CSV table of C-alpha atoms in Angstrom, one decimal:
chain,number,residue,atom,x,y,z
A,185,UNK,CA,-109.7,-59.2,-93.4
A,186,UNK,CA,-108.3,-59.4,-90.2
A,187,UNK,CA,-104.9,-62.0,-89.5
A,188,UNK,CA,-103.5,-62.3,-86.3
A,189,UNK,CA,-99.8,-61.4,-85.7
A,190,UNK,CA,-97.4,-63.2,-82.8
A,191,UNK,CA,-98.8,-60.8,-80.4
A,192,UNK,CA,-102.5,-61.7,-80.6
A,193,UNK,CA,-102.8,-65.1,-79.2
A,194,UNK,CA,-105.9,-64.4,-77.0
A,195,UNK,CA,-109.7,-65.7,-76.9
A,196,UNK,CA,-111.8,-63.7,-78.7
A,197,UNK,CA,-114.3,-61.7,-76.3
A,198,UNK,CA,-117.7,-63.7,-74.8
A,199,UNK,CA,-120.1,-62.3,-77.7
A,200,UNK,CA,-123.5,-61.1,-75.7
A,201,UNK,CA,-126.5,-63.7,-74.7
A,202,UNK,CA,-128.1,-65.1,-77.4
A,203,UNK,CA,-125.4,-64.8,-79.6
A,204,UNK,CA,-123.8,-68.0,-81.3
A,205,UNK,CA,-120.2,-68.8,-80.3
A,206,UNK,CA,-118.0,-70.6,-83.2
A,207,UNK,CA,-115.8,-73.3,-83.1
A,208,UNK,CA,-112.6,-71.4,-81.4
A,209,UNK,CA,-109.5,-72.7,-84.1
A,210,UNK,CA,-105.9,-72.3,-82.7
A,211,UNK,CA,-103.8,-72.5,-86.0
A,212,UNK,CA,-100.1,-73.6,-85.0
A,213,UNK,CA,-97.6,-73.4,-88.5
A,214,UNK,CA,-93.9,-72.8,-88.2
A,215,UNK,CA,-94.1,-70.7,-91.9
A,216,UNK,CA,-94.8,-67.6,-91.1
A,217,UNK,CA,-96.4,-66.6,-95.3
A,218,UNK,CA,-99.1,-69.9,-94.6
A,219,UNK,CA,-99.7,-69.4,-91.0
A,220,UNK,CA,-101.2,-66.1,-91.9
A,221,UNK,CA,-103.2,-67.3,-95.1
A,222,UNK,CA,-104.6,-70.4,-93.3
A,223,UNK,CA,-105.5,-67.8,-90.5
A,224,UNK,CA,-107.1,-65.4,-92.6
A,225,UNK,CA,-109.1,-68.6,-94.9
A,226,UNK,CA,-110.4,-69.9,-91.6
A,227,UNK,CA,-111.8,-66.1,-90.6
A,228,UNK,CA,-114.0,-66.8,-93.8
A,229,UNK,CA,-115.6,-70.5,-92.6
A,230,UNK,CA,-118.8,-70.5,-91.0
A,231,UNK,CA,-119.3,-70.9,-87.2
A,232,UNK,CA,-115.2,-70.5,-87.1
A,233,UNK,CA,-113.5,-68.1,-84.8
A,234,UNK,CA,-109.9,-67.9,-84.5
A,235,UNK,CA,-108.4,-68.4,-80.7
A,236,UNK,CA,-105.2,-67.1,-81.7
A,237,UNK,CA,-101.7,-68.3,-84.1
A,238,UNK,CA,-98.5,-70.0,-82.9
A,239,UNK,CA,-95.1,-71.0,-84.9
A,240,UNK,CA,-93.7,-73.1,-82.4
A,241,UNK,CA,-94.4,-76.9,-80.9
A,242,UNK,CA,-94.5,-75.5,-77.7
A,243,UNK,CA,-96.6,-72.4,-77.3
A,244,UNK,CA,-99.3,-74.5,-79.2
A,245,UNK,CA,-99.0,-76.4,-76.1
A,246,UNK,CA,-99.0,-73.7,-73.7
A,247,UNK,CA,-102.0,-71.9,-75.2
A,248,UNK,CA,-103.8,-75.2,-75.6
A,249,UNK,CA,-103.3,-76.1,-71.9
A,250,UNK,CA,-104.5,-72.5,-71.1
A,251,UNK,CA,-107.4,-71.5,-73.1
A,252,UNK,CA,-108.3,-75.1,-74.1
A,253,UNK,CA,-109.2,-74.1,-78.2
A,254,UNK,CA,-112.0,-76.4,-79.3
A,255,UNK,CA,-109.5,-77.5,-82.4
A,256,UNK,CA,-105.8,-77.3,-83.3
A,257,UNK,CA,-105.0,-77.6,-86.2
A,258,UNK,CA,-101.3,-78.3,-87.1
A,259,UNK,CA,-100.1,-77.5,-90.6
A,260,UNK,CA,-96.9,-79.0,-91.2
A,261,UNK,CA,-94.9,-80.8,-94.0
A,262,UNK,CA,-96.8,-83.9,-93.2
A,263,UNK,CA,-93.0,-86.3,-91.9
A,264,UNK,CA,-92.7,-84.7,-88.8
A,265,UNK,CA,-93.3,-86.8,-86.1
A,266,UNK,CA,-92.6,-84.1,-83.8
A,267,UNK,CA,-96.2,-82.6,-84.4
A,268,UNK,CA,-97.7,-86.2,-83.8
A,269,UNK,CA,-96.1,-86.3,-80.2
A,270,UNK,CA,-97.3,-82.6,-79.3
A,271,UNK,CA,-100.6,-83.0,-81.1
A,272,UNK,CA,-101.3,-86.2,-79.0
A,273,UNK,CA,-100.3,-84.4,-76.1
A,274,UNK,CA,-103.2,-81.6,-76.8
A,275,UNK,CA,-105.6,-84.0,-77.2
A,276,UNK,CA,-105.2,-85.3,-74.0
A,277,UNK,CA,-106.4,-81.9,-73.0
A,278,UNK,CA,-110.1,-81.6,-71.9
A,279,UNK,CA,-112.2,-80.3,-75.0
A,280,UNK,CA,-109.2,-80.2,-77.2
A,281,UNK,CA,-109.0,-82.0,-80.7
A,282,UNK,CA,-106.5,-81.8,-83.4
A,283,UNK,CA,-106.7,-81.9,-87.2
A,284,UNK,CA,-103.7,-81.9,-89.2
A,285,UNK,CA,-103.2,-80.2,-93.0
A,286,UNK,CA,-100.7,-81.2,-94.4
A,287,UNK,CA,-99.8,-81.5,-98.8
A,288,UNK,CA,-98.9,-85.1,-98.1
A,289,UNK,CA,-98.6,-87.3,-95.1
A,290,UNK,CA,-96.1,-90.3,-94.5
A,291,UNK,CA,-97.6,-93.5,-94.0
A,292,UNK,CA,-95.7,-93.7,-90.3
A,293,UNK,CA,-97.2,-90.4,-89.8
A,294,UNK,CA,-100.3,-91.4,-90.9
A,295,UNK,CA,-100.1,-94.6,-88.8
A,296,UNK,CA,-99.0,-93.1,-85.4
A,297,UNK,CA,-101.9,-90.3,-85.8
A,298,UNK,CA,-104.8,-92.5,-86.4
A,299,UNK,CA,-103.5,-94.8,-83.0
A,300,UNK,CA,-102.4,-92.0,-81.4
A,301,UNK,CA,-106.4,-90.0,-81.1
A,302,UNK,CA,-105.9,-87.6,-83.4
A,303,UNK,CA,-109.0,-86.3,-84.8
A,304,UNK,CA,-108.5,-85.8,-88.2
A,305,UNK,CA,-106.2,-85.2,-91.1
A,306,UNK,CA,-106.9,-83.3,-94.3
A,307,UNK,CA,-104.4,-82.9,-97.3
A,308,UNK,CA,-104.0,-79.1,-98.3
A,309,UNK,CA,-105.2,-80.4,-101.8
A,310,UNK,CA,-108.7,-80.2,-100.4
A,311,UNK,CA,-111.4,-77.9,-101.2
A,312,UNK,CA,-111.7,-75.0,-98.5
A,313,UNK,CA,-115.7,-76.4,-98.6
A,314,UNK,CA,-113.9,-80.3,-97.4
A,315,UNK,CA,-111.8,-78.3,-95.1
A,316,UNK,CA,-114.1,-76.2,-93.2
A,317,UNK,CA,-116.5,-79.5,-92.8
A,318,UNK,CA,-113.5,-81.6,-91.4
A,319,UNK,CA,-113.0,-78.7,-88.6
A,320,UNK,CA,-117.0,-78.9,-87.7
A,321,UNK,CA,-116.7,-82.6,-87.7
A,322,UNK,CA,-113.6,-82.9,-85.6
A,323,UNK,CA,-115.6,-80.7,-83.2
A,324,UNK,CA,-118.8,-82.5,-83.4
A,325,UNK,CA,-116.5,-85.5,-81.9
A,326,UNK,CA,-115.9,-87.5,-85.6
A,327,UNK,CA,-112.9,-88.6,-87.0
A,328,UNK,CA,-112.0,-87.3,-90.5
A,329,UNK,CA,-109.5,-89.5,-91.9
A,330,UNK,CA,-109.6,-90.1,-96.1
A,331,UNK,CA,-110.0,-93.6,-97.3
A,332,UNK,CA,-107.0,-93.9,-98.6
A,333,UNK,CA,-105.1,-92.7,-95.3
A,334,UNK,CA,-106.9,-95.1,-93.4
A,335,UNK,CA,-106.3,-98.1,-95.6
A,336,UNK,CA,-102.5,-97.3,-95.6
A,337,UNK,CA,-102.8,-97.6,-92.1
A,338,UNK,CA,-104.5,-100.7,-92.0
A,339,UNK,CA,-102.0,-102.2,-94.9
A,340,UNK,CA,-99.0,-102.0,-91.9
A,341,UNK,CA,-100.8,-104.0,-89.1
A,342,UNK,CA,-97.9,-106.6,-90.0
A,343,UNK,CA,-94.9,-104.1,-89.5
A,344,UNK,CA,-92.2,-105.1,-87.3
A,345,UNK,CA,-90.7,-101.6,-87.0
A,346,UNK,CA,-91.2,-98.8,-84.8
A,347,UNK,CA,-92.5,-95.4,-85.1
A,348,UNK,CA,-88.9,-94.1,-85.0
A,349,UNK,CA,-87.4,-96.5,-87.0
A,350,UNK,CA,-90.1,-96.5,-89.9
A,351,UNK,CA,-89.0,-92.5,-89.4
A,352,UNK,CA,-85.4,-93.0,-90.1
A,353,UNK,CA,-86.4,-95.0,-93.3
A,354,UNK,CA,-88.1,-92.4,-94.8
A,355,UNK,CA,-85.8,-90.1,-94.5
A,356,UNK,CA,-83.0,-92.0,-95.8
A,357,UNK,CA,-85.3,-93.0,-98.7
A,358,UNK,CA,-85.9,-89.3,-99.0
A,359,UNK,CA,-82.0,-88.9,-99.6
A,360,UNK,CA,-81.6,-87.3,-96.5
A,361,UNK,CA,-77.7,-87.6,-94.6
A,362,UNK,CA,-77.2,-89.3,-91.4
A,363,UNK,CA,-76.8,-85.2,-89.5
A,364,UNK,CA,-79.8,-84.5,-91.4
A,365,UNK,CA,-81.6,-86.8,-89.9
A,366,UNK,CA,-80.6,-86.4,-86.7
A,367,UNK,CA,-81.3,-82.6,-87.0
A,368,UNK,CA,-84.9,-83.1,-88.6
A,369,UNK,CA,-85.8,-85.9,-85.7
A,370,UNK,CA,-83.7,-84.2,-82.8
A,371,UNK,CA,-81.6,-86.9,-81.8
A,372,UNK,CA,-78.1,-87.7,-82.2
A,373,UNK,CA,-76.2,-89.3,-85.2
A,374,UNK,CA,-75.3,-92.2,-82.6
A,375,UNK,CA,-79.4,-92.8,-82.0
A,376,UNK,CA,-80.0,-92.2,-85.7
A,377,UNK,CA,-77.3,-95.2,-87.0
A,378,UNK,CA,-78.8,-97.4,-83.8
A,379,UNK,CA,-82.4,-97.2,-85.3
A,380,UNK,CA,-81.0,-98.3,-88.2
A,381,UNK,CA,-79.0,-101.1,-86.8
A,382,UNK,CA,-82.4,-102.0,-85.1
A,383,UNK,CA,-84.1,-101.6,-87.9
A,384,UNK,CA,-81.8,-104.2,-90.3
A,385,UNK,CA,-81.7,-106.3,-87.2
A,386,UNK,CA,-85.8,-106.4,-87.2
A,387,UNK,CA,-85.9,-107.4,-91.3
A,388,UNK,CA,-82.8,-109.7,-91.3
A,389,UNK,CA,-81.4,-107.3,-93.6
A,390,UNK,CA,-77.6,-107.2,-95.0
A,391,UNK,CA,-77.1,-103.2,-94.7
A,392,UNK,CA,-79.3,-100.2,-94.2
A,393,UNK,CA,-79.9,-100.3,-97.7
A,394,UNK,CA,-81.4,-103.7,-97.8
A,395,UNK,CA,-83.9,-103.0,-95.1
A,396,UNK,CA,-85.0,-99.8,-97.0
A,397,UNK,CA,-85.7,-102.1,-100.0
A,398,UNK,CA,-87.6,-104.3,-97.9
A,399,UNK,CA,-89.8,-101.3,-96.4
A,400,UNK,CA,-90.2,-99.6,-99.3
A,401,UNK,CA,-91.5,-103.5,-101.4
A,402,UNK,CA,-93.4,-104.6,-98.2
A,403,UNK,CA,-95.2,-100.7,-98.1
A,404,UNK,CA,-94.6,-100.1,-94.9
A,405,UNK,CA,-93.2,-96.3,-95.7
């Protein structure tokens, strides 16, 4: 079984006339252990060839923009918006889609991906039978989004807040501090506690508290 180190981020060779080409995979994941397992999995799907690995935001851009893979798929831990802004930046690339893997997704997440023209999103829950059919969907041109991602979607048409602000929530409802925040978004601890100030503005909340209560009871995150 053959997994692709840092060093090996080419196309594979033009196979010889008459011989099928696969759907050409660029798998981007920051932990190194999954990249390689997700890697070596996808070498096993049929009609699936592996353009090459990245661990970082940007060389999954740089690759995309230079060997245009026919699907990128992002796995991640399904809250970082991060991913949505360079995934949505791929697949404004000619040829290029994006289907994310995560074990759960964040309804913002969730939200800003299915505006945003991402192809697809599958939890790591699924089968690798589900998983390999999302990747020939996505590159067939579908949309692969569960039923019950796309109903929490449609659940938040009435949100005031936006993506950044519904971001901050989360994270604060996940327990997270003020630097941790800021660290996970990259942003400041200013921009973080004015999102927040927005955000209680938005809900006529009393404190930051409040309008997590009223996020959390309304569904929004």
């Amino acid at each position: 079984m053959r997994v692709l180190d840092e060093s090996q981020k080419v196309l594979p060779q033009h196979r010889q006339q008459g011989e099928e080409m696969g759907i050409n995979v660029l798998v981007s994941d920051k932990k190194n252990v999954s990249r390689y397992a997700l890697t070596a999995l996808l070498e096993q799907g049929k009609g699936i060839q592996i353009a090459g690995s990245v661990a970082d935001n940007l060389e999954a851009i740089e690759f995309a923009d230079t060997h245009h893979p026919d699907v990128v798929i992002f796995s991640f831990d399904g809250a970082d918006s991060n991913v949505l802004t360079v995934a949505e930046k791929i697949t404004g690339l000619p040829g290029c889609r994006c289907l994310l893997l995560a074990e759960s997704f964040t309804r913002s997440v969730i939200r800003q991906a299915f505006t945003g023209g991402i192809a697809g999103m599958v939890q790591q829950s699924a089968s690798p039978y589900r998983f390999f059919e999302s990747v020939h969907r996505v590159h067939q041109g579908e949309r692969v989004f569960d039923t019950e991602l796309t109903v929490a979607v449609l659940g938040n048409n009435d949100c005031p807040l936006s993506q950044r602000q519904l971001s901050v929530l989360e994270r604060l409802a996940q327990g997270d501090t003020l630097s941790e925040i800021a660290a996970q978004l990259h942003i400041s601890d200013g921009t973080v506690r004015n999102y927040l100030l927005s955000a209680v503005t938005k809900l006529g909340a009393r404190n930051r508290i409040d309008a997590l209560r009223i996020a959390q009871e309304a569904h929004w995150i």
